[in-house]
Amino acid sequence: RGGRELVEETFYVAKEDFDKRQADLGMADVAQAALQAGDTIIVSGRGVAAKNIIFLTMPWFWQGSPLDAAKRLRYCVKQALAVAGGPAHGFTSVALPNLGGGIFGYEPRSCSQIMLEEAIEALLQIENASPTYNLKRISMVDSRQETAEELNIALTEVSYRWLPERRLTTAAQYWGQASRRLIVLPAMPNFFWKRHRVKFKKYHGVKRRARRNYMGNVKPLLWRPQKVNQPPPLLVHEATGEIASPDRQLPARPYFFRGVSHWLFPSKRSGFHSLRTSSKGHWIGVNSGIKRA
């Protein structure tokens, strides 16, 4: 929308920045004086409602692994917001489109999550040693409906993480905090030791009783069907204790026999259809289909 004037102003600002870097680095470092990923160019807003336009140098998604691409995108968004809210410019409001979409090759879902996380960090400035809080508002905009929906989903996820009225916790933790009481102990804590002897497990190499060692130290750590059958905890709001919506609850876990997601032992070709532990702690195969004469 800015036309030829916007292109010329952007070129002149980039040329001035290049000449300044080249003078600082020297003639031998011409390649390093060029624009790198994360560098910004700020020009006046021509043809748009904004006062200024910030051009950001973006990396390509295929330059390295997906993890490296996500780190580079996070770095670029962080640098752009830091320049916008820094003391040199001090912008109070920023309209941020989907920077990684289009020819850069970033997926809208992961790109939206990274941009929303860095936007929250730019507003709160938790990791900043000397925060300025110049940036007051960040608006996420995009012309495509699919990308706008992904931004909405990412914004909802970030809101449940940062907003106090939307934070979730388990029902056990909430009622544990709500019903906790203060216990006053005497000045001598070992007063109760004389009446009620406290026993601690001995974790050493000498095993005097094999059965007790198995029942106390080995069996609790083994995989058991009872652990699979336990349902996930109920999620409630941390501030009020109200039950969260069904779409925010944890997914149900599969049952042990029907609907199990993974088998620990083959059940079709093997002769043993189930296993149990003996009194000595050994695995014993049980096959109900074999009849003894």
mmCIF file of C-alpha atoms in Angstrom:
data_model
loop_
_atom_site.group_PDB
_atom_site.id
_atom_site.type_symbol
_atom_site.label_atom_id
_atom_site.label_comp_id
_atom_site.label_asym_id
_atom_site.label_seq_id
_atom_site.Cartn_x
_atom_site.Cartn_y
_atom_site.Cartn_z
ATOM 1 C CA ARG A 1 0.000 0.000 0.000
ATOM 2 C CA GLY A 2 2.895 2.352 0.574
ATOM 3 C CA GLY A 3 3.949 2.135 -3.054
ATOM 4 C CA ARG A 4 7.271 3.343 -4.361
ATOM 5 C CA GLU A 5 7.884 5.726 -1.465
ATOM 6 C CA LEU A 6 7.711 2.918 1.105
ATOM 7 C CA VAL A 7 10.108 0.762 -0.921
ATOM 8 C CA GLU A 8 12.616 3.614 -1.304
ATOM 9 C CA GLU A 9 12.503 4.510 2.391
ATOM 10 C CA THR A 10 12.986 0.863 3.389
ATOM 11 C CA PHE A 11 15.947 0.543 1.027
ATOM 12 C CA TYR A 12 17.616 3.720 2.340
ATOM 13 C CA VAL A 13 17.194 2.682 5.986
ATOM 14 C CA ALA A 14 18.646 -0.765 5.236
ATOM 15 C CA LYS A 15 21.548 0.837 3.320
ATOM 16 C CA GLU A 16 22.328 3.166 6.218
ATOM 17 C CA ASP A 17 22.298 0.271 8.644
ATOM 18 C CA PHE A 18 24.595 -1.737 6.369
ATOM 19 C CA ASP A 19 27.082 1.168 5.997
ATOM 20 C CA LYS A 20 27.137 1.674 9.774
ATOM 21 C CA ARG A 21 27.833 -2.000 10.446
ATOM 22 C CA GLN A 22 30.486 -2.122 7.742
ATOM 23 C CA ALA A 23 32.244 0.889 9.250
ATOM 24 C CA ASP A 24 32.208 -0.712 12.690
ATOM 25 C CA LEU A 25 33.364 -4.158 11.548
ATOM 26 C CA GLY A 26 35.777 -3.152 8.788
ATOM 27 C CA MET A 27 36.006 -3.919 5.085
ATOM 28 C CA ALA A 28 37.025 -7.554 5.715
ATOM 29 C CA ASP A 29 33.660 -8.416 7.315
ATOM 30 C CA VAL A 30 31.291 -7.378 4.548
ATOM 31 C CA ALA A 31 29.207 -10.550 4.833
ATOM 32 C CA GLN A 32 28.661 -10.041 8.553
ATOM 33 C CA ALA A 33 27.507 -6.467 7.958
ATOM 34 C CA ALA A 34 24.510 -7.687 5.979
ATOM 35 C CA LEU A 35 21.120 -8.149 7.590
ATOM 36 C CA GLN A 36 20.893 -11.263 9.743
ATOM 37 C CA ALA A 37 17.891 -13.200 11.013
ATOM 38 C CA GLY A 38 16.251 -11.154 13.760
ATOM 39 C CA ASP A 39 17.324 -7.722 12.476
ATOM 40 C CA THR A 40 14.604 -5.099 12.129
ATOM 41 C CA ILE A 41 14.028 -2.072 9.877
ATOM 42 C CA ILE A 42 11.641 0.610 11.143
ATOM 43 C CA VAL A 43 10.106 3.028 8.657
ATOM 44 C CA SER A 44 7.187 5.427 8.772
ATOM 45 C CA GLY A 45 3.731 4.049 8.039
ATOM 46 C CA ARG A 46 2.841 4.872 4.454
ATOM 47 C CA GLY A 47 -0.574 3.782 3.248
ATOM 48 C CA VAL A 48 -1.546 2.094 6.532
ATOM 49 C CA ALA A 49 -3.206 3.317 9.728
ATOM 50 C CA ALA A 50 -0.088 2.598 11.843
ATOM 51 C CA LYS A 51 2.461 5.334 12.478
ATOM 52 C CA ASN A 52 5.420 3.028 11.858
ATOM 53 C CA ILE A 53 6.104 -0.274 10.106
ATOM 54 C CA ILE A 54 8.667 -2.776 11.422
ATOM 55 C CA PHE A 55 10.237 -5.106 8.849
ATOM 56 C CA LEU A 56 11.746 -8.248 10.378
ATOM 57 C CA THR A 57 14.381 -10.431 8.729
ATOM 58 C CA MET A 58 12.999 -13.970 8.985
ATOM 59 C CA PRO A 59 14.829 -17.318 8.627
ATOM 60 C CA TRP A 60 13.694 -20.241 6.496
ATOM 61 C CA PHE A 61 12.117 -23.265 8.128
ATOM 62 C CA TRP A 62 14.304 -25.796 6.288
ATOM 63 C CA GLN A 63 17.575 -24.233 7.469
ATOM 64 C CA GLY A 64 18.316 -26.981 9.978
ATOM 65 C CA SER A 65 16.126 -29.268 12.076
ATOM 66 C CA PRO A 66 12.549 -28.383 13.173
ATOM 67 C CA LEU A 67 13.836 -27.720 16.691
ATOM 68 C CA ASP A 68 16.402 -25.242 15.370
ATOM 69 C CA ALA A 69 13.734 -23.603 13.200
ATOM 70 C CA ALA A 70 11.496 -23.100 16.246
ATOM 71 C CA LYS A 71 14.399 -21.584 18.192
ATOM 72 C CA ARG A 72 15.228 -19.189 15.348
ATOM 73 C CA LEU A 73 11.606 -18.102 15.029
ATOM 74 C CA ARG A 74 11.362 -17.530 18.780
ATOM 75 C CA TYR A 75 14.553 -15.469 18.688
ATOM 76 C CA CYS A 76 13.310 -13.310 15.789
ATOM 77 C CA VAL A 77 9.935 -12.590 17.416
ATOM 78 C CA LYS A 78 11.642 -11.797 20.706
ATOM 79 C CA GLN A 79 14.050 -9.364 19.027
ATOM 80 C CA ALA A 80 11.268 -7.603 17.119
ATOM 81 C CA LEU A 81 9.137 -7.081 20.236
ATOM 82 C CA ALA A 82 12.179 -5.972 22.212
ATOM 83 C CA VAL A 83 12.946 -3.305 19.604
ATOM 84 C CA ALA A 84 9.309 -2.200 19.489
ATOM 85 C CA GLY A 85 9.030 -1.786 23.253
ATOM 86 C CA GLY A 86 12.583 -0.624 23.864
ATOM 87 C CA PRO A 87 13.586 2.825 25.047
ATOM 88 C CA ALA A 88 14.700 3.886 21.547
ATOM 89 C CA HIS A 89 11.176 3.731 20.100
ATOM 90 C CA GLY A 90 8.803 2.997 22.965
ATOM 91 C CA PHE A 91 5.814 1.774 20.988
ATOM 92 C CA THR A 92 2.732 1.223 23.155
ATOM 93 C CA SER A 93 0.708 -0.877 20.713
ATOM 94 C CA VAL A 94 1.794 -3.409 18.066
ATOM 95 C CA ALA A 95 -0.210 -5.358 15.460
ATOM 96 C CA LEU A 96 1.582 -8.668 14.906
ATOM 97 C CA PRO A 97 0.687 -10.909 11.914
ATOM 98 C CA ASN A 98 1.735 -14.523 11.422
ATOM 99 C CA LEU A 99 5.414 -13.974 10.742
ATOM 100 C CA GLY A 100 6.418 -17.528 9.926
ATOM 101 C CA GLY A 101 3.683 -18.293 7.389
ATOM 102 C CA GLY A 102 3.838 -18.051 3.637
ATOM 103 C CA ILE A 103 7.143 -18.598 1.878
ATOM 104 C CA PHE A 104 9.082 -19.107 5.120
ATOM 105 C CA GLY A 105 7.504 -22.538 5.588
ATOM 106 C CA TYR A 106 6.450 -22.469 9.253
ATOM 107 C CA GLU A 107 3.333 -24.369 10.317
ATOM 108 C CA PRO A 108 0.589 -22.036 11.584
ATOM 109 C CA ARG A 109 -0.060 -24.091 14.753
ATOM 110 C CA SER A 110 3.494 -24.182 16.104
ATOM 111 C CA CYS A 111 4.200 -20.674 14.827
ATOM 112 C CA SER A 112 1.152 -19.256 16.617
ATOM 113 C CA GLN A 113 2.140 -20.923 19.893
ATOM 114 C CA ILE A 114 5.641 -19.446 19.766
ATOM 115 C CA MET A 115 4.398 -15.971 18.873
ATOM 116 C CA LEU A 116 1.825 -15.920 21.704
ATOM 117 C CA GLU A 117 4.396 -17.083 24.262
ATOM 118 C CA GLU A 118 6.864 -14.388 23.232
ATOM 119 C CA ALA A 119 4.094 -11.765 23.208
ATOM 120 C CA ILE A 120 3.242 -12.594 26.836
ATOM 121 C CA GLU A 121 6.915 -12.412 27.727
ATOM 122 C CA ALA A 122 7.242 -9.015 26.026
ATOM 123 C CA LEU A 123 4.270 -7.649 27.971
ATOM 124 C CA LEU A 124 5.229 -9.046 31.382
ATOM 125 C CA GLN A 125 9.047 -8.869 30.967
ATOM 126 C CA ILE A 126 9.663 -11.507 33.608
ATOM 127 C CA GLU A 127 13.225 -12.295 32.538
ATOM 128 C CA ASN A 128 14.192 -8.641 31.993
ATOM 129 C CA ALA A 129 16.488 -7.217 34.677
ATOM 130 C CA SER A 130 15.307 -3.632 34.079
ATOM 131 C CA PRO A 131 11.765 -3.747 32.605
ATOM 132 C CA THR A 132 10.352 -0.675 30.882
ATOM 133 C CA TYR A 133 6.708 -1.745 30.316
ATOM 134 C CA ASN A 134 6.366 0.613 27.350
ATOM 135 C CA LEU A 135 4.530 -1.980 25.289
ATOM 136 C CA LYS A 136 0.946 -2.170 26.549
ATOM 137 C CA ARG A 137 -0.951 -4.020 23.824
ATOM 138 C CA ILE A 138 -0.162 -6.641 21.180
ATOM 139 C CA SER A 139 -2.870 -7.463 18.629
ATOM 140 C CA MET A 140 -2.601 -10.692 16.624
ATOM 141 C CA VAL A 141 -3.935 -10.209 13.084
ATOM 142 C CA ASP A 142 -3.969 -12.292 9.919
ATOM 143 C CA SER A 143 -5.913 -12.286 6.651
ATOM 144 C CA ARG A 144 -6.423 -16.076 6.477
ATOM 145 C CA GLN A 145 -9.178 -17.701 8.500
ATOM 146 C CA GLU A 146 -7.245 -20.912 9.198
ATOM 147 C CA THR A 147 -4.322 -18.996 10.666
ATOM 148 C CA ALA A 148 -6.659 -16.777 12.694
ATOM 149 C CA GLU A 149 -8.281 -19.886 14.192
ATOM 150 C CA GLU A 150 -4.867 -21.289 15.133
ATOM 151 C CA LEU A 151 -4.010 -17.964 16.782
ATOM 152 C CA ASN A 152 -7.266 -18.149 18.738
ATOM 153 C CA ILE A 153 -6.454 -21.691 19.937
ATOM 154 C CA ALA A 154 -2.946 -20.662 20.966
ATOM 155 C CA LEU A 155 -4.311 -17.600 22.776
ATOM 156 C CA THR A 156 -6.718 -19.828 24.729
ATOM 157 C CA GLU A 157 -3.884 -22.164 25.759
ATOM 158 C CA VAL A 158 -1.721 -19.256 26.884
ATOM 159 C CA SER A 159 -4.597 -17.709 28.844
ATOM 160 C CA TYR A 160 -5.057 -20.908 30.889
ATOM 161 C CA ARG A 161 -1.374 -20.794 31.702
ATOM 162 C CA TRP A 162 -0.962 -17.123 32.684
ATOM 163 C CA LEU A 163 -4.319 -15.671 33.767
ATOM 164 C CA PRO A 164 -4.963 -16.351 37.501
ATOM 165 C CA GLU A 165 -8.730 -16.753 37.029
ATOM 166 C CA ARG A 166 -8.169 -19.440 34.360
ATOM 167 C CA ARG A 167 -5.400 -21.481 35.928
ATOM 168 C CA LEU A 168 -6.304 -25.116 36.550
ATOM 169 C CA THR A 169 -5.197 -27.536 39.229
ATOM 170 C CA THR A 170 -6.255 -30.965 40.398
ATOM 171 C CA ALA A 171 -9.139 -31.317 42.833
ATOM 172 C CA ALA A 172 -6.895 -33.061 45.367
ATOM 173 C CA GLN A 173 -4.392 -30.206 45.366
ATOM 174 C CA TYR A 174 -7.102 -27.547 45.591
ATOM 175 C CA TRP A 175 -8.949 -29.131 48.525
ATOM 176 C CA GLY A 176 -5.639 -29.977 50.167
ATOM 177 C CA GLN A 177 -4.741 -26.278 50.131
ATOM 178 C CA ALA A 178 -8.260 -25.154 51.092
ATOM 179 C CA SER A 179 -8.625 -27.513 54.062
ATOM 180 C CA ARG A 180 -5.092 -27.451 55.406
ATOM 181 C CA ARG A 181 -4.586 -26.727 59.102
ATOM 182 C CA LEU A 182 -1.660 -25.572 61.164
ATOM 183 C CA ILE A 183 -0.159 -28.221 63.433
ATOM 184 C CA VAL A 184 1.678 -26.929 66.509
ATOM 185 C CA LEU A 185 4.537 -29.189 67.614
ATOM 186 C CA PRO A 186 6.202 -29.090 71.009
ATOM 187 C CA ALA A 187 9.573 -27.530 71.559
ATOM 188 C CA MET A 188 11.146 -30.995 71.692
ATOM 189 C CA PRO A 189 10.235 -32.874 68.476
ATOM 190 C CA ASN A 190 11.686 -36.129 69.781
ATOM 191 C CA PHE A 191 9.072 -36.198 72.566
ATOM 192 C CA PHE A 192 6.872 -38.508 70.502
ATOM 193 C CA TRP A 193 9.700 -40.885 69.716
ATOM 194 C CA LYS A 194 9.603 -42.333 73.208
ATOM 195 C CA ARG A 195 5.970 -43.420 72.873
ATOM 196 C CA HIS A 196 5.649 -44.140 69.165
ATOM 197 C CA ARG A 197 8.737 -45.643 67.629
ATOM 198 C CA VAL A 198 9.356 -44.519 64.057
ATOM 199 C CA LYS A 199 10.803 -47.077 61.669
ATOM 200 C CA PHE A 200 12.606 -46.173 58.488
ATOM 201 C CA LYS A 201 13.444 -48.407 55.543
ATOM 202 C CA LYS A 202 17.031 -49.509 55.380
ATOM 203 C CA TYR A 203 18.425 -49.031 51.893
ATOM 204 C CA HIS A 204 21.658 -50.967 52.102
ATOM 205 C CA GLY A 205 23.152 -54.008 50.454
ATOM 206 C CA VAL A 206 22.407 -56.473 53.267
ATOM 207 C CA LYS A 207 19.005 -58.097 52.745
ATOM 208 C CA ARG A 208 18.163 -60.090 55.823
ATOM 209 C CA ARG A 209 14.601 -60.907 54.768
ATOM 210 C CA ALA A 210 14.083 -61.404 51.060
ATOM 211 C CA ARG A 211 10.280 -61.369 51.201
ATOM 212 C CA ARG A 212 10.128 -58.113 53.151
ATOM 213 C CA ASN A 213 12.645 -56.543 50.780
ATOM 214 C CA TYR A 214 10.555 -57.595 47.778
ATOM 215 C CA MET A 215 7.224 -56.463 49.234
ATOM 216 C CA GLY A 216 8.589 -53.088 50.430
ATOM 217 C CA ASN A 217 11.215 -52.102 47.833
ATOM 218 C CA VAL A 218 10.577 -54.094 44.648
ATOM 219 C CA LYS A 219 6.857 -54.752 44.264
ATOM 220 C CA PRO A 220 5.697 -51.088 44.591
ATOM 221 C CA LEU A 221 7.883 -50.192 41.603
ATOM 222 C CA LEU A 222 6.623 -52.980 39.330
ATOM 223 C CA TRP A 223 3.988 -52.453 36.674
ATOM 224 C CA ARG A 224 0.570 -53.496 37.914
ATOM 225 C CA PRO A 225 -2.905 -53.446 36.342
ATOM 226 C CA GLN A 226 -4.204 -51.387 39.263
ATOM 227 C CA LYS A 227 -2.065 -48.455 38.167
ATOM 228 C CA VAL A 228 -3.593 -48.482 34.670
ATOM 229 C CA ASN A 229 -7.140 -48.530 35.990
ATOM 230 C CA GLN A 230 -6.681 -45.365 38.014
ATOM 231 C CA PRO A 231 -8.625 -42.496 36.369
ATOM 232 C CA PRO A 232 -6.956 -39.138 35.720
ATOM 233 C CA PRO A 233 -7.433 -36.411 38.355
ATOM 234 C CA LEU A 234 -10.346 -34.000 38.071
ATOM 235 C CA LEU A 235 -9.240 -30.490 37.070
ATOM 236 C CA VAL A 236 -10.753 -27.463 38.805
ATOM 237 C CA HIS A 237 -10.082 -23.736 38.708
ATOM 238 C CA GLU A 238 -7.315 -22.767 41.079
ATOM 239 C CA ALA A 239 -9.020 -19.543 42.241
ATOM 240 C CA THR A 240 -12.609 -20.682 42.823
ATOM 241 C CA GLY A 241 -12.534 -24.487 42.875
ATOM 242 C CA GLU A 242 -15.188 -24.797 40.151
ATOM 243 C CA ILE A 243 -14.953 -27.808 37.866
ATOM 244 C CA ALA A 244 -13.284 -27.027 34.558
ATOM 245 C CA SER A 245 -15.096 -27.516 31.264
ATOM 246 C CA PRO A 246 -15.030 -31.015 29.693
ATOM 247 C CA ASP A 247 -12.713 -29.905 26.882
ATOM 248 C CA ARG A 248 -10.066 -28.895 29.463
ATOM 249 C CA GLN A 249 -10.163 -32.208 31.362
ATOM 250 C CA LEU A 250 -7.433 -34.810 30.907
ATOM 251 C CA PRO A 251 -8.197 -37.639 28.472
ATOM 252 C CA ALA A 252 -9.465 -40.891 29.942
ATOM 253 C CA ARG A 253 -6.973 -43.703 30.411
ATOM 254 C CA PRO A 254 -7.612 -47.110 28.867
ATOM 255 C CA TYR A 255 -8.711 -50.036 30.981
ATOM 256 C CA PHE A 256 -6.408 -52.951 31.666
ATOM 257 C CA PHE A 257 -7.989 -55.696 29.545
ATOM 258 C CA ARG A 258 -10.422 -54.141 27.067
ATOM 259 C CA GLY A 259 -9.272 -50.991 25.301
ATOM 260 C CA VAL A 260 -5.661 -51.146 26.470
ATOM 261 C CA SER A 261 -3.335 -49.139 24.237
ATOM 262 C CA HIS A 262 -0.175 -51.282 24.578
ATOM 263 C CA TRP A 263 0.469 -54.914 25.442
ATOM 264 C CA LEU A 264 3.406 -55.818 27.640
ATOM 265 C CA PHE A 265 3.345 -59.475 26.588
ATOM 266 C CA PRO A 266 2.029 -61.163 23.411
ATOM 267 C CA SER A 267 -1.320 -62.843 23.968
ATOM 268 C CA LYS A 268 -1.949 -64.710 20.690
ATOM 269 C CA ARG A 269 1.154 -66.712 19.881
ATOM 270 C CA SER A 270 2.461 -67.171 23.393
ATOM 271 C CA GLY A 271 1.199 -70.053 25.492
ATOM 272 C CA PHE A 272 0.778 -67.891 28.576
ATOM 273 C CA HIS A 273 -2.236 -65.587 28.412
ATOM 274 C CA SER A 274 -1.552 -63.889 31.735
ATOM 275 C CA LEU A 275 1.166 -63.631 34.362
ATOM 276 C CA ARG A 276 1.123 -63.376 38.114
ATOM 277 C CA THR A 277 3.714 -63.046 40.845
ATOM 278 C CA SER A 278 4.365 -65.862 43.256
ATOM 279 C CA SER A 279 4.960 -65.506 46.969
ATOM 280 C CA LYS A 280 8.701 -65.442 46.275
ATOM 281 C CA GLY A 281 8.375 -62.592 43.780
ATOM 282 C CA HIS A 282 8.815 -64.625 40.581
ATOM 283 C CA TRP A 283 6.759 -64.188 37.424
ATOM 284 C CA ILE A 284 4.607 -67.284 36.791
ATOM 285 C CA GLY A 285 2.734 -67.899 33.553
ATOM 286 C CA VAL A 286 -0.941 -68.836 33.826
ATOM 287 C CA ASN A 287 -2.695 -70.488 30.894
ATOM 288 C CA SER A 288 -6.339 -71.324 31.445
ATOM 289 C CA GLY A 289 -6.655 -73.060 28.077
ATOM 290 C CA ILE A 290 -4.289 -75.950 28.894
ATOM 291 C CA LYS A 291 -5.904 -78.823 30.740
ATOM 292 C CA ARG A 292 -3.832 -81.197 32.746
ATOM 293 C CA ALA A 293 -4.559 -84.931 32.685
#
